[in-house]
């Protein structure tokens, strides 16, 4: 078991969008895990249509009911948030955890939010030697809040639902970040909608699959008492009218069918990317497999130099050294369409050659 309580050298507030700001704005973006070809025209029309209602304060009841119905839950088990990021802040501020533990490597914002709220955060670091897979026995028994991503960003590991539910305990809040679950065909291993797991809190984002990072919309699924606690910590009208319109639209039958189709397309495009990356095995590149999210994690020598050369060649990728449990030899690559992947693999070939000189 490896647990830590210090912030360490990792910049927990660094995210992929930093790679494509300012001088990176013109780069082909493999750094941000938001689908590049979205939102679709029909969703843009829904959002645009909501602008006529901006004079009124937002009313989230219809969107909340729609999200609840999508997961077979009652509305009192749903809280709409300004993206999953707001949910992390609410959890950190509202829940009175004495021993919070975050399973890493994973998205760093949950730990950053906990630390900002004054918590001493324990870390469980999953190991490359184990394929970054969860061993429930690694989590300290006295942890009263445990947070894990599934599928996990940045490792792209999809943990079995049974392994995660082993972490449930009386008196423990088990937070599962399922921001990328709708990119998994069939959403297998999802816990959203489960009401039989004590202390379960599931977070979902609608910004990834639908390309709505600029709109900020997500939601929390939990026991009614937990939802009420989180809601008390929220400001009034936290989700805008356009975001509410998007939430309702994104859980409609049409949208769910489109998302399911997109998940299969992502899986095919990811397989194409992984096949291209395997060709670099003789160069010492290692891909974490099986990858199940819309991104892959790779390890290679001189990763920092390769990343710099890729920028010069027109591609932005996500550095891995800001994730606890990883170091400067790791890069995260978002899955893109086959044509983009083909161009990227050619650029990677050139970057690896340049870095080796």
Short mmCIF file of C-alpha atoms in Angstrom, two decimals, residues 17 144 172 217 230:
data_model
loop_
_atom_site.label_atom_id
_atom_site.label_comp_id
_atom_site.label_asym_id
_atom_site.label_seq_id
_atom_site.Cartn_x
_atom_site.Cartn_y
_atom_site.Cartn_z
CA UNK A 17 -6.60 22.76 -22.03
CA UNK A 144 -14.47 7.48 5.14
CA UNK A 172 -18.03 5.53 3.98
CA UNK A 217 -23.12 20.77 -17.27
CA UNK A 230 -24.65 18.92 -1.57
#
